[in-house]
PDB file of C-alpha atoms in Angstrom:
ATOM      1  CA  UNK A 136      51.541 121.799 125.172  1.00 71.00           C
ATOM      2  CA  UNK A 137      48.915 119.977 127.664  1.00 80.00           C
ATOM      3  CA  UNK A 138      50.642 118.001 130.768  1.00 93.00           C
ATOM      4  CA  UNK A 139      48.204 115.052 130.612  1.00 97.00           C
ATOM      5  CA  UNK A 140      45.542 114.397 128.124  1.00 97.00           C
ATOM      6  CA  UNK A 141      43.417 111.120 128.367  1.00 98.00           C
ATOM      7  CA  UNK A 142      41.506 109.214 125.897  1.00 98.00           C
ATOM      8  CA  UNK A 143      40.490 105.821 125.002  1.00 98.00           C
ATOM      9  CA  UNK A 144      36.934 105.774 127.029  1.00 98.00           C
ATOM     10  CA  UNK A 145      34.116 104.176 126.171  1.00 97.00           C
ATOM     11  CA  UNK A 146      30.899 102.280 126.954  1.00 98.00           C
ATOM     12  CA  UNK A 147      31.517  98.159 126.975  1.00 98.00           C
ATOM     13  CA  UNK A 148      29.465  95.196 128.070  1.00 97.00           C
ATOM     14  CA  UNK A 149      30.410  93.580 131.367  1.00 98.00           C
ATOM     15  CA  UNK A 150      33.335  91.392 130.379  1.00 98.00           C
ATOM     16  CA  UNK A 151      34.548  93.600 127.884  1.00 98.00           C
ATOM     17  CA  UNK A 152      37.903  95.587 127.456  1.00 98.00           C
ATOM     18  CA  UNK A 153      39.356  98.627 126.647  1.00 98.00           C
ATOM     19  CA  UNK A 154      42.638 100.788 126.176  1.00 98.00           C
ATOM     20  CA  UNK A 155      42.878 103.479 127.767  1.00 98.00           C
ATOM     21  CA  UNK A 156      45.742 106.111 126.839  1.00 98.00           C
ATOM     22  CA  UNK A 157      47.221 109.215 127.982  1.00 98.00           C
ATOM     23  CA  UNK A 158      49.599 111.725 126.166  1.00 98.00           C
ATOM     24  CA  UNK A 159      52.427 112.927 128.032  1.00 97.00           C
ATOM     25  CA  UNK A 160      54.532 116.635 127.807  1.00 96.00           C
ATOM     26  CA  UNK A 161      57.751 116.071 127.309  1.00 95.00           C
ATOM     27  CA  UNK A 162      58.615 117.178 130.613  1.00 95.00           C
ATOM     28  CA  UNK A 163      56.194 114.356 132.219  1.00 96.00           C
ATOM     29  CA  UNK A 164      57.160 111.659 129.740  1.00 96.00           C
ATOM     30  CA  UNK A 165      61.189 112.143 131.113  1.00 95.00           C
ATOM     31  CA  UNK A 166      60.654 113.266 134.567  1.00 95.00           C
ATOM     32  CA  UNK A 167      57.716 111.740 136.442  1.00 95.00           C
ATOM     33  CA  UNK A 168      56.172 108.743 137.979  1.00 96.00           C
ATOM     34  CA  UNK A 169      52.263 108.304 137.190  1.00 97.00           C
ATOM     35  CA  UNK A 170      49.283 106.832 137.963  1.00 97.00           C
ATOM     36  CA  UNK A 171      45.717 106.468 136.955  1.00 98.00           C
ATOM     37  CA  UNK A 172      42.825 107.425 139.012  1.00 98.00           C
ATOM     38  CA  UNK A 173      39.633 107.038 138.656  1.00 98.00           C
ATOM     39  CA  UNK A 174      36.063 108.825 140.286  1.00 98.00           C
ATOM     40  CA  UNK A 175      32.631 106.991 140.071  1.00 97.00           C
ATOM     41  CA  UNK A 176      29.625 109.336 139.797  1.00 95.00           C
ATOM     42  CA  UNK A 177      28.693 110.369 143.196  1.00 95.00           C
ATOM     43  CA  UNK A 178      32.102 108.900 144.949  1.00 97.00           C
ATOM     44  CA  UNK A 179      35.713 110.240 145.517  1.00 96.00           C
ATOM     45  CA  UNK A 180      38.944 109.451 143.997  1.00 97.00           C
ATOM     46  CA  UNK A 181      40.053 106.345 143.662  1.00 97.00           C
ATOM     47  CA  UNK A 182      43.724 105.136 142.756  1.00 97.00           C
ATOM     48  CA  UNK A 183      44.015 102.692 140.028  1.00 98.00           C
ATOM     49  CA  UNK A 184      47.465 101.790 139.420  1.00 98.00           C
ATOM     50  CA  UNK A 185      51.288 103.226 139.517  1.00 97.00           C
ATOM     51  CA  UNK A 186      53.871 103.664 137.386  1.00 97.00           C
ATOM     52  CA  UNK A 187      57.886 104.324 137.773  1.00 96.00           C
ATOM     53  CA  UNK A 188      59.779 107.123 135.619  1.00 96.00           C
ATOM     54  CA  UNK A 189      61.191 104.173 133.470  1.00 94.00           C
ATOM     55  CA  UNK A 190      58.282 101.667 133.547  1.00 95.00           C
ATOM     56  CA  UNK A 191      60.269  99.066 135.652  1.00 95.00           C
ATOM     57  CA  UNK A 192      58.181  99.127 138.674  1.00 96.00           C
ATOM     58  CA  UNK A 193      53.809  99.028 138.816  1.00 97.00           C
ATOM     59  CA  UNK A 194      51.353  98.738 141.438  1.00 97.00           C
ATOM     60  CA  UNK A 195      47.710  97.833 141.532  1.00 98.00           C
ATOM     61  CA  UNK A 196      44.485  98.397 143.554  1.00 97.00           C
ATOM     62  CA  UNK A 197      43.208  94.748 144.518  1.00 97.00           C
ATOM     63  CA  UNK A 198      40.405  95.653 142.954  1.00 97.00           C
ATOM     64  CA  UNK A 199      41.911  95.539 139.452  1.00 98.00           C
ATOM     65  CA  UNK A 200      44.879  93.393 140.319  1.00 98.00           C
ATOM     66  CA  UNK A 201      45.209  90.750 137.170  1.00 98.00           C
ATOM     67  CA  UNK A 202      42.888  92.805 135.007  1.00 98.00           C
ATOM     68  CA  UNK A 203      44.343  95.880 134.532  1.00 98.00           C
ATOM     69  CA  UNK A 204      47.798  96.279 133.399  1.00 98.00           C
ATOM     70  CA  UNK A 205      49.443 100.015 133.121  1.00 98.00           C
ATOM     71  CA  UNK A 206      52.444 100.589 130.994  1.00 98.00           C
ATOM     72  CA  UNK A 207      54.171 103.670 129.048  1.00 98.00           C
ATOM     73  CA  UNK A 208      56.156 104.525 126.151  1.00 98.00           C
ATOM     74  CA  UNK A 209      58.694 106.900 127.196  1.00 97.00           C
ATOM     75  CA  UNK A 210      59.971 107.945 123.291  1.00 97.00           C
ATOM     76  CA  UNK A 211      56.145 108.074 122.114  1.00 97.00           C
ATOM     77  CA  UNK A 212      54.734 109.964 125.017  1.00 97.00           C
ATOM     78  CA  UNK A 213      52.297 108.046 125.840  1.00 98.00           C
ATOM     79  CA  UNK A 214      50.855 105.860 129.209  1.00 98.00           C
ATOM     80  CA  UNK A 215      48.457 102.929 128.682  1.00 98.00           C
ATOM     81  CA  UNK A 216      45.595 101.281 130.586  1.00 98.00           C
ATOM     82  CA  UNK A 217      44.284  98.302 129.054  1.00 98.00           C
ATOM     83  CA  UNK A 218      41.853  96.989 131.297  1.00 98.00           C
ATOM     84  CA  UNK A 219      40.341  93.637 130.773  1.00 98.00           C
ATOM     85  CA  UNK A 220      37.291  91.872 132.253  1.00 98.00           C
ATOM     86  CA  UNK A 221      35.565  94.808 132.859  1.00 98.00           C
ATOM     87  CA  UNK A 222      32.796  95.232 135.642  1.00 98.00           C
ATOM     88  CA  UNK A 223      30.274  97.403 136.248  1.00 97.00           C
ATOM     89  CA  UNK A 224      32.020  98.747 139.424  1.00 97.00           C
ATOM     90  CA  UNK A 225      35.060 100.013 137.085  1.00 98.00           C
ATOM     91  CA  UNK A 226      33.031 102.524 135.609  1.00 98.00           C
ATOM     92  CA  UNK A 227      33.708 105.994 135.885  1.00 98.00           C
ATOM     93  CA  UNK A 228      36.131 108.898 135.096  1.00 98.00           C
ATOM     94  CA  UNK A 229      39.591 107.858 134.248  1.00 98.00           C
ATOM     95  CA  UNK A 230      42.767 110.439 134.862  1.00 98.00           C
ATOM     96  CA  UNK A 231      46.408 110.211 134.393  1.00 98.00           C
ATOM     97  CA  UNK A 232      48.104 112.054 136.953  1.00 97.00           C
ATOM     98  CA  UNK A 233      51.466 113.183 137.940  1.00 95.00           C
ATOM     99  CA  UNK A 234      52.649 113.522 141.872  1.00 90.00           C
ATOM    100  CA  UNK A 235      51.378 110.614 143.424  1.00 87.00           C
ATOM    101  CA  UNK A 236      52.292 107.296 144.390  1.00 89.00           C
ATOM    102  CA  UNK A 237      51.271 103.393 144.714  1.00 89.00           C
ATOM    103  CA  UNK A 238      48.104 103.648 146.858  1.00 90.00           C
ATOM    104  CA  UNK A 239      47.089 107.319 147.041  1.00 92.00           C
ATOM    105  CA  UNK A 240      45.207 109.533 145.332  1.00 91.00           C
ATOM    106  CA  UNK A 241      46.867 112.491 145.853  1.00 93.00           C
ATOM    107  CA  UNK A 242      48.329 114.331 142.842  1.00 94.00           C
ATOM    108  CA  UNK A 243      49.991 117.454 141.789  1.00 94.00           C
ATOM    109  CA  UNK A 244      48.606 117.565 138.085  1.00 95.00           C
ATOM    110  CA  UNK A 245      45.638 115.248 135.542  1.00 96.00           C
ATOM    111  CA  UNK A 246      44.122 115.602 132.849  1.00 97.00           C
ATOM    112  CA  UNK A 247      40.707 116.202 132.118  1.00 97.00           C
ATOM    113  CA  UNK A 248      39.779 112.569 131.873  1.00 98.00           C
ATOM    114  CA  UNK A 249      38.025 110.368 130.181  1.00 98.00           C
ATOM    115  CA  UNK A 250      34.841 108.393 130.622  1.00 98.00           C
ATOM    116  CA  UNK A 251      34.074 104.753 130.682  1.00 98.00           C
ATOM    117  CA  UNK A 252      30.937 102.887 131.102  1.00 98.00           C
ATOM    118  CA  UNK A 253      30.663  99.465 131.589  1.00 98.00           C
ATOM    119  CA  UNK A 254      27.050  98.024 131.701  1.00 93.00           C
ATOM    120  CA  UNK A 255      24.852  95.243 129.453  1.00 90.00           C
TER     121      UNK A 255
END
């Protein structure tokens, strides 16, 4: 069974919006707080947003504050990103990651991610 497994990325038009999703072990789904980072080509890591075991508490960057929203599905599995209003500086490599918290990128274990462009 893989830890963390992204998908959902894509190319979009400034403006646009997508939904991005990550499967969860077991383990993860029950046991750990997550958040989504993300890496532009040719800069570092980047923390996106946080999440709490049970979904009850999130955190933003400012830079995505009241355009992203991150949620999960505990029973299914599953974490979300939609991200709305997309601009060209939110492209990148998205990850899900386990061991980190609101405003950090460090992490103990992501998946392989999963890409998203946003340009006209």
């Amino acid at each position: 069974e893989v830890d963390l497994m992204e998908s959902g990325g894509g190319s979009v038009q400034p403006g646009g919006s997508l939904r991005l999703s990550c499967a969860l072990s077991e383990l993860i789904a029950r046991h750990y707080d997550l958040t989504w980072l993300r890496q532009a080509e040719g800069k570092g890591l980047e923390w996106v947003a946080f999440i709490s075991i049970g979904g009850y508490s999130t955190d933003y960057a400012d830079s995505v504050k009241g355009r992203f929203t991150i949620s999960r599905d505990n029973a299914k599995k599953m974490m979300y990103l939609q991200m709305n209003n997309l601009k060209a500086e939110d492209a990148g490599t998205y990850y899900c990651a386990t061991g980190g918290q609101a405003g950090s990128v460090r992490f103990d274990n992501r998946g392989q991610g999963t890409q998203v462009t946003v340009s006209s």
